[in-house]
Backbone as numpy.savetxt, mean C-alpha at the origin, in Angstrom:
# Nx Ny Nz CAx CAy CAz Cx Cy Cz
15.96 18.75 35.90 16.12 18.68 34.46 15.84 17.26 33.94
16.48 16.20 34.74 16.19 15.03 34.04 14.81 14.55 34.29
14.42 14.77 35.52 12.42 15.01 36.00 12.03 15.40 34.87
12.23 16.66 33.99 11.45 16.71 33.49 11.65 16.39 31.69
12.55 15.56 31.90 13.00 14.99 30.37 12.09 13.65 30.47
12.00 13.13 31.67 11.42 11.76 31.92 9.40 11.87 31.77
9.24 13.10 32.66 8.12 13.60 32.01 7.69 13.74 30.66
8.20 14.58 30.24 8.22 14.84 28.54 7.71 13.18 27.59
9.13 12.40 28.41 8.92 11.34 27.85 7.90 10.06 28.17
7.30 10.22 29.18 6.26 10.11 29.66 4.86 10.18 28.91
4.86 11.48 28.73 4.16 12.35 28.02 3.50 11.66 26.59
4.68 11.91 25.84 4.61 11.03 24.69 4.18 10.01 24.30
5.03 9.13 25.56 4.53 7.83 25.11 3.15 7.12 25.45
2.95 8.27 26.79 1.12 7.89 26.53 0.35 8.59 25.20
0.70 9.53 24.98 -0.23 10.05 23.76 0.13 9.19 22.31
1.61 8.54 22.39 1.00 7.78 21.21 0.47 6.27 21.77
0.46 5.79 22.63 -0.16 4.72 23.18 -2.03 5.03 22.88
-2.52 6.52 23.03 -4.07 6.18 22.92 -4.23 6.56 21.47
-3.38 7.32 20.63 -3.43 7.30 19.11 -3.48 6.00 18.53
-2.38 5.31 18.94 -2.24 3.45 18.32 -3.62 2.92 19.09
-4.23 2.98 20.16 -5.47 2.54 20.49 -6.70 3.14 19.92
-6.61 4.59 19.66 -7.86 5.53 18.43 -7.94 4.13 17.13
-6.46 4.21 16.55 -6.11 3.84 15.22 -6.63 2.36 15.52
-6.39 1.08 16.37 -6.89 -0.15 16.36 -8.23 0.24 16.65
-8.66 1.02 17.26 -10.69 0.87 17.08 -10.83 1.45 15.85
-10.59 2.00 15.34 -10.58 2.65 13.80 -10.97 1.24 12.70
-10.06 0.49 12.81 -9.43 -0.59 12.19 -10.57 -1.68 12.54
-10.94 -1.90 13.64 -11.57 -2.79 13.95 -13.52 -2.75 13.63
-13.66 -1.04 13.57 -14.44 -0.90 13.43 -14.71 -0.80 11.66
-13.83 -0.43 10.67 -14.05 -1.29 10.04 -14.34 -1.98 9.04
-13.62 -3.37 9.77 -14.14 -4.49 9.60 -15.48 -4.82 9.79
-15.57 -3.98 10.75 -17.49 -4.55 11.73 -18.16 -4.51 10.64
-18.09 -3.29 10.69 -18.88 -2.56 9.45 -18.46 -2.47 7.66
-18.09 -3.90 7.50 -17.54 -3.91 6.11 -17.24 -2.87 5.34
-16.60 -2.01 5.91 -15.65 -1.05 4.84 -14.25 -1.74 4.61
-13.49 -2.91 5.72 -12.77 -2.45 4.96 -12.83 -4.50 5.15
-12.32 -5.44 4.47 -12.07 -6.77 4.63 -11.11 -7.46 5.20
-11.72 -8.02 6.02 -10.26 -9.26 6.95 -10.21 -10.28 6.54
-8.94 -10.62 5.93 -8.71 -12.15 5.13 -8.02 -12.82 5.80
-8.42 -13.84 6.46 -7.54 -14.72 7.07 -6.57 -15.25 6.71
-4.96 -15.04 7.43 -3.98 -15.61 6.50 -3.91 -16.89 6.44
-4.46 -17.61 6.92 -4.89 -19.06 6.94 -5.76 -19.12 5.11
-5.90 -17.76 4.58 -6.77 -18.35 3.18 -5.82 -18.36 2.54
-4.44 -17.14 2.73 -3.42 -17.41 1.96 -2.09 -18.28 1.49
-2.09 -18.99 0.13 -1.37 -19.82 0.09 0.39 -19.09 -0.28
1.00 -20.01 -0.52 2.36 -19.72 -1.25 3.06 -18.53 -1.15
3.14 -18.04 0.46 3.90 -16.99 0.74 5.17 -16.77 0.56
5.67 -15.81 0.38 7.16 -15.55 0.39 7.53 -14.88 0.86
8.56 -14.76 2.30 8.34 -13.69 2.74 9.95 -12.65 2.78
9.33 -10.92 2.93 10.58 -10.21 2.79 11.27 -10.20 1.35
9.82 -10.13 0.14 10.35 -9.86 -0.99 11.15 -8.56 -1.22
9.85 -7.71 -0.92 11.15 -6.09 -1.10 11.11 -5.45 0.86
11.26 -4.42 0.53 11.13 -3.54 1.57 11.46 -2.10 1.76
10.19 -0.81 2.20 10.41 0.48 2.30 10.44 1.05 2.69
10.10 2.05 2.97 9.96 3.05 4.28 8.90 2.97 5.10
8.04 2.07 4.87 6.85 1.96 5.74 6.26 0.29 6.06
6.92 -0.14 5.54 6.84 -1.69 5.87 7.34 -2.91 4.55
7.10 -3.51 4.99 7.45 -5.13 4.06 6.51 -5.65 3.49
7.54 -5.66 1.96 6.16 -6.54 1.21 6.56 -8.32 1.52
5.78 -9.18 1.24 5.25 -10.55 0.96 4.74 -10.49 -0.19
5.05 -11.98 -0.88 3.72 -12.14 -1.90 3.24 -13.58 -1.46
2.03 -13.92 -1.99 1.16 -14.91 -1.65 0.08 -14.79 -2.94
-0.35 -15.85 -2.53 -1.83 -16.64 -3.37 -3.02 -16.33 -2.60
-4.34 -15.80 -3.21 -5.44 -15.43 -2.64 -6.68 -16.16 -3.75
-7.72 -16.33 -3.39 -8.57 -16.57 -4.87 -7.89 -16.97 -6.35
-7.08 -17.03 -6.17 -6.18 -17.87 -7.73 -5.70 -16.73 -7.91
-5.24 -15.61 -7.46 -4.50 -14.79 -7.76 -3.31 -14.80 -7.41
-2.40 -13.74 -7.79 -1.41 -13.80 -6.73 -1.56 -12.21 -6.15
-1.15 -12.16 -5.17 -0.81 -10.67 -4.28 -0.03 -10.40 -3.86
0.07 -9.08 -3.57 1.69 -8.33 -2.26 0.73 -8.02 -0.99
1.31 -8.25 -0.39 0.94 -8.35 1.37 1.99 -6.94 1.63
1.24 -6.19 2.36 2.18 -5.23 2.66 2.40 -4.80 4.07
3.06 -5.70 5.08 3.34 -5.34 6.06 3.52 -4.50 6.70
2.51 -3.00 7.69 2.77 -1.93 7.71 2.90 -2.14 9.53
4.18 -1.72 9.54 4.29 -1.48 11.38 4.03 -0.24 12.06
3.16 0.54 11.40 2.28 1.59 12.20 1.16 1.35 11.91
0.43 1.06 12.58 -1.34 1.76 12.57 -1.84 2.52 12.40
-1.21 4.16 12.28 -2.10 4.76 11.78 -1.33 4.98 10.44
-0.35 4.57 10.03 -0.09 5.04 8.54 -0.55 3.80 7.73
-0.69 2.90 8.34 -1.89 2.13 7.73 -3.39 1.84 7.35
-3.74 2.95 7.98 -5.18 3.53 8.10 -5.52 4.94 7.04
-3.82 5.30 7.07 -3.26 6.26 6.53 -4.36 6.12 5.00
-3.20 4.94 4.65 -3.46 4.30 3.47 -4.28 3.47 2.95
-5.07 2.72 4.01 -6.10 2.13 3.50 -7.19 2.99 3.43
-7.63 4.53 3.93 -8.44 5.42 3.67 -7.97 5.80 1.96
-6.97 5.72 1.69 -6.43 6.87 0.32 -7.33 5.70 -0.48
-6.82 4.27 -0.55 -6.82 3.25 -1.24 -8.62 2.86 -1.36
-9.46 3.20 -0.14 -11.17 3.11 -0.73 -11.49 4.05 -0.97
-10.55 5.50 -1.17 -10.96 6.69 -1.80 -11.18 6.33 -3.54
-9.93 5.61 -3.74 -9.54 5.65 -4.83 -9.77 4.76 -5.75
-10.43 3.46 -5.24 -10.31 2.26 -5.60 -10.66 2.04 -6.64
-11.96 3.11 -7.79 -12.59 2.72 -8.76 -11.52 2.69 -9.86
-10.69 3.24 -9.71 -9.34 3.55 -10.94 -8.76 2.58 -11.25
-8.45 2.26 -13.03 -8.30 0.93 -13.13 -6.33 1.51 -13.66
-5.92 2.76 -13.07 -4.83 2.59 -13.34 -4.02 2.92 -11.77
-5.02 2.34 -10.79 -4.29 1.94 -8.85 -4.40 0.66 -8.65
-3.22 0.38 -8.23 -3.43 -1.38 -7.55 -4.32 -1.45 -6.75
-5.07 -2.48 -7.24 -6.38 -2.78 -6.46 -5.70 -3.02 -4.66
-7.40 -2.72 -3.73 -6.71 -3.20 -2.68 -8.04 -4.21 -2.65
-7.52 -5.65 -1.65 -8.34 -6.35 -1.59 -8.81 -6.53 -0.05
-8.07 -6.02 0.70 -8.49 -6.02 2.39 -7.39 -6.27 3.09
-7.56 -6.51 4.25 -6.22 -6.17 5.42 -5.94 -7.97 5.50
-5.01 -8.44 6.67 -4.69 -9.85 7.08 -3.62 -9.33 8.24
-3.69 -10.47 9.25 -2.94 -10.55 9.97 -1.58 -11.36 10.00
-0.38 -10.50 9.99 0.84 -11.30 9.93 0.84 -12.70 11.04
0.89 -13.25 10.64 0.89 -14.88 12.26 1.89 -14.48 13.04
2.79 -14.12 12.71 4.09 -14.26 13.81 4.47 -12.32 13.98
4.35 -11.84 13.64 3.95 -10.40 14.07 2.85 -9.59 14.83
1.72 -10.41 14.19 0.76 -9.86 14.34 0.47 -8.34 13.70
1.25 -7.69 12.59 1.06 -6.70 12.17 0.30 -6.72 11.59
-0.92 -5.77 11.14 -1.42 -5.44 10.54 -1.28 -4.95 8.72
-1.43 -6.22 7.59 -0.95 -6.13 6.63 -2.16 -5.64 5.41
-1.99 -4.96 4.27 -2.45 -4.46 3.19 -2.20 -5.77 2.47
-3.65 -6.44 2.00 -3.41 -7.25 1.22 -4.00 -6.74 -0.53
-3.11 -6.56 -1.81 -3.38 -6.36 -2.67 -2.72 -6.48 -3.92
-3.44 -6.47 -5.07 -2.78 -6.90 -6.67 -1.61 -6.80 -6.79
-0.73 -7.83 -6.86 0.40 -8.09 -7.20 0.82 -7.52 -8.95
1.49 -7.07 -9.27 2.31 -6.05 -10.71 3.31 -7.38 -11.18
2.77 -8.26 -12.34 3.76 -9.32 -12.27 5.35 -8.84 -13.03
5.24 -7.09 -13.47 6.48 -6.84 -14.35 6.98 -6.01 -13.53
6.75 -5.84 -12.16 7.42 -4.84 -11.16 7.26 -3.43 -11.41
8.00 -2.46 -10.53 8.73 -1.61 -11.26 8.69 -0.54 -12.23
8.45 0.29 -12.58 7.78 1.17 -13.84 10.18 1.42 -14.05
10.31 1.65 -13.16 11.96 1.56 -13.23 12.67 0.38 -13.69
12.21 -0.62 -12.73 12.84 -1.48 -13.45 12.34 -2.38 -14.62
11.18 -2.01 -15.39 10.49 -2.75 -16.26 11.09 -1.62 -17.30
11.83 -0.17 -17.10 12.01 0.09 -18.26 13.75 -0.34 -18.63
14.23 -0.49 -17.59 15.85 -1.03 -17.33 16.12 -2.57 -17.86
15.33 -3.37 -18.25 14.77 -4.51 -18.69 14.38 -4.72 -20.03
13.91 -3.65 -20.31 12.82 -3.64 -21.69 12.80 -2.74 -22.79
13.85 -1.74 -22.16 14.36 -0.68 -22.93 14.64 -0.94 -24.31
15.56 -1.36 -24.86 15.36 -1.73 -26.47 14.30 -1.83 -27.24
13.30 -2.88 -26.19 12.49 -3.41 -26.89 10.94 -2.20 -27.02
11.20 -1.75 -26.07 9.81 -0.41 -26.13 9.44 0.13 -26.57
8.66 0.51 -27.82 8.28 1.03 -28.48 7.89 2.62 -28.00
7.92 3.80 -29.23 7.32 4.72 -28.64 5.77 4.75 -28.24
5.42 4.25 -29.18 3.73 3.87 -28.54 3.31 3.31 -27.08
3.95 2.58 -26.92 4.21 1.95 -25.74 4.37 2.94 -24.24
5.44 3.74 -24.91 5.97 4.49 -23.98 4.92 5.87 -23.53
4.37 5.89 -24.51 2.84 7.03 -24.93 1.88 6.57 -24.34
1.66 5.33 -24.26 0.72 4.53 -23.05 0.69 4.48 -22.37
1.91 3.89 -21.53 2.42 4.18 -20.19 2.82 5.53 -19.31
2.47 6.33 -20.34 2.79 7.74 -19.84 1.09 8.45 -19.65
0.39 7.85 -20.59 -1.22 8.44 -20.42 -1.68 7.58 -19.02
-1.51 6.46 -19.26 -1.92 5.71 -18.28 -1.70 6.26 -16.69
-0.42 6.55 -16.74 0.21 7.65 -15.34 -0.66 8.80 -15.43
-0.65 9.54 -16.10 -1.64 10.87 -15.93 -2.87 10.71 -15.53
-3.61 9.55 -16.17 -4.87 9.47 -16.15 -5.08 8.43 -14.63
-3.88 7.67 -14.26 -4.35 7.61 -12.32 -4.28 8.48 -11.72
-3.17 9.48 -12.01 -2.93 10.67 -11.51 -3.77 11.97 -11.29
-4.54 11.69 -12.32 -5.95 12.41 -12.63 -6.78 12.32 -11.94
-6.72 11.14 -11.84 -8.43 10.23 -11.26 -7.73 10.70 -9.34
-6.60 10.63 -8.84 -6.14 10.42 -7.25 -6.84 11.76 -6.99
-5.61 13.23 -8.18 -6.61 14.39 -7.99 -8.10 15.19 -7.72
-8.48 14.27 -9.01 -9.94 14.59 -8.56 -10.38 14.35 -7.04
-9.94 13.64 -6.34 -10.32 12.76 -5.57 -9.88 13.56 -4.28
-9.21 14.82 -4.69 -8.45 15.61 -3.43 -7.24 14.77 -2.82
-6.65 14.40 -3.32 -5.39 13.42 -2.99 -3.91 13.97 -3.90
-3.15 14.27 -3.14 -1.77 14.20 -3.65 -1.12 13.44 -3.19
-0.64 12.44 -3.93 0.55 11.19 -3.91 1.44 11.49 -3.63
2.31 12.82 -3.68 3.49 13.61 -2.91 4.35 12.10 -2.89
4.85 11.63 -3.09 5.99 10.52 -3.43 5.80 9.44 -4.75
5.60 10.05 -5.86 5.27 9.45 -7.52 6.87 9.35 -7.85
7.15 8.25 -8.42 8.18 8.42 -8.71 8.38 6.62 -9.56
9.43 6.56 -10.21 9.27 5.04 -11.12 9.15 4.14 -10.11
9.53 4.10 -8.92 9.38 2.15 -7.98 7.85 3.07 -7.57
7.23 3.86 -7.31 5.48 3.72 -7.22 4.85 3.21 -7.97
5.42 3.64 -9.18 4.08 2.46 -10.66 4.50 1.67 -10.85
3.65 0.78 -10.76 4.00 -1.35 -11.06 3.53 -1.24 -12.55
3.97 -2.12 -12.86 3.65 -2.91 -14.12 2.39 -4.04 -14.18
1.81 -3.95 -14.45 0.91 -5.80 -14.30 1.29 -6.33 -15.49
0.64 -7.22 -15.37 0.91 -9.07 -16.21 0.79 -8.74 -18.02
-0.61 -7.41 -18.32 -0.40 -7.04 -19.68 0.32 -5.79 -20.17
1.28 -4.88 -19.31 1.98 -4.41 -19.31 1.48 -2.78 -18.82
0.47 -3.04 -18.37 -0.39 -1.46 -17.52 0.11 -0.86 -16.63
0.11 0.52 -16.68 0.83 1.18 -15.28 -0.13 1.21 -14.31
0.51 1.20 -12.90 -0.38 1.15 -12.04 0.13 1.94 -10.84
-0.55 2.90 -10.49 -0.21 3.89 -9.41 -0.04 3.04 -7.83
1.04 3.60 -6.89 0.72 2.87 -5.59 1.77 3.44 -4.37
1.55 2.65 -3.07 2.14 3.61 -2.03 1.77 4.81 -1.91
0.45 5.28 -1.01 -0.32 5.61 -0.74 0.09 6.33 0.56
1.32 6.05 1.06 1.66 5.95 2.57 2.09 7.55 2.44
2.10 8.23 1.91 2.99 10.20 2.42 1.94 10.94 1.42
0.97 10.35 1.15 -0.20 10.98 0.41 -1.45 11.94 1.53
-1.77 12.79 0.42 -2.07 13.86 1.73 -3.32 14.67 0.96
-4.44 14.78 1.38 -5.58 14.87 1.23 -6.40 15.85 1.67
């Protein structure tokens, strides 16, 4: 009995050992082949690290090209592949956080999502904040704006299957922006 619990477990752990090895040639390939971009974290300035954190990894923010970004620390490989497939499905939509390419954590070595930082957070907590001040128009915006990423993921054969207020960010002029890509299913 325990033979064959040890088997079993055996078992497993080679089959996800050549999945995580499928998923790094996946990944590596690519890069080769510019689909997808490797930014050296050596380009990124003014990190911070262990701003939030979810069910699928840790954000960072940092400085890229005079921007700022969220680094999204994902400790699986393939749900990071997961998501960086949803994310160049989707990318033309100007109501999804842009993605700008992958980076390597230095002291992890994980494999991170580097992309557009939402400087008002939150679609939750930007309305927990701002509530008084919100106009209905406003709120009519931010509500088309959701449909119409939501629209655009659909077309696209994509269900986001986890939408909810901490998925839509806010950016800097007050735009909704669809995201977390990670339990989306296609």
């Amino acid at each position: 009995m325990a033979n064959d619990r040890a088997a079993n477990n055996d078992r497993t752990q080679s089959a996800q050992v050549k999945k995580n090895t499928r998923a790094e040639e996946w990944l590596r390939n690519a890069v080769r082949d510019k689909h997808v971009r490797m930014i050296q974290f050596s380009e990124i300035s003014k990190v911070k690290y262990n701003v939030a954190k979810g069910g699928s990894g840790t954000i960072h923010l940092g400085a890229w090209r005079n921007m700022h970004i969220a680094i999204k620390e994902q400790h699986n490989t393939n749900d990071l592949i997961k998501e960086l497939k949803m994310h160049k499905q989707v990318h033309d939509s100007n109501y999804i956080v842009k993605f700008f390419g992958i980076t390597k954590h230095p002291l992890t070595q994980d494999t991170c999502i580097v992309m557009q930082f939402a400087e008002n957070g939150c679609l939750q907590d930007y309305l927990e904040t701002h509530n008084i001040a919100i106009t209905w128009l406003t709120k009519y915006r931010l509500a088309w704006e959701i449909s119409s990423g939501l629209d655009f993921i659909h077309r696209e054969n994509i269900f986001h299957t986890d939408l909810h207020s901490r998925n839509i960010l806010i950016d800097t002029h007050g735009k909704a922006l669809i995201t977390d890509f990670g339990l989306s299913k296609s």
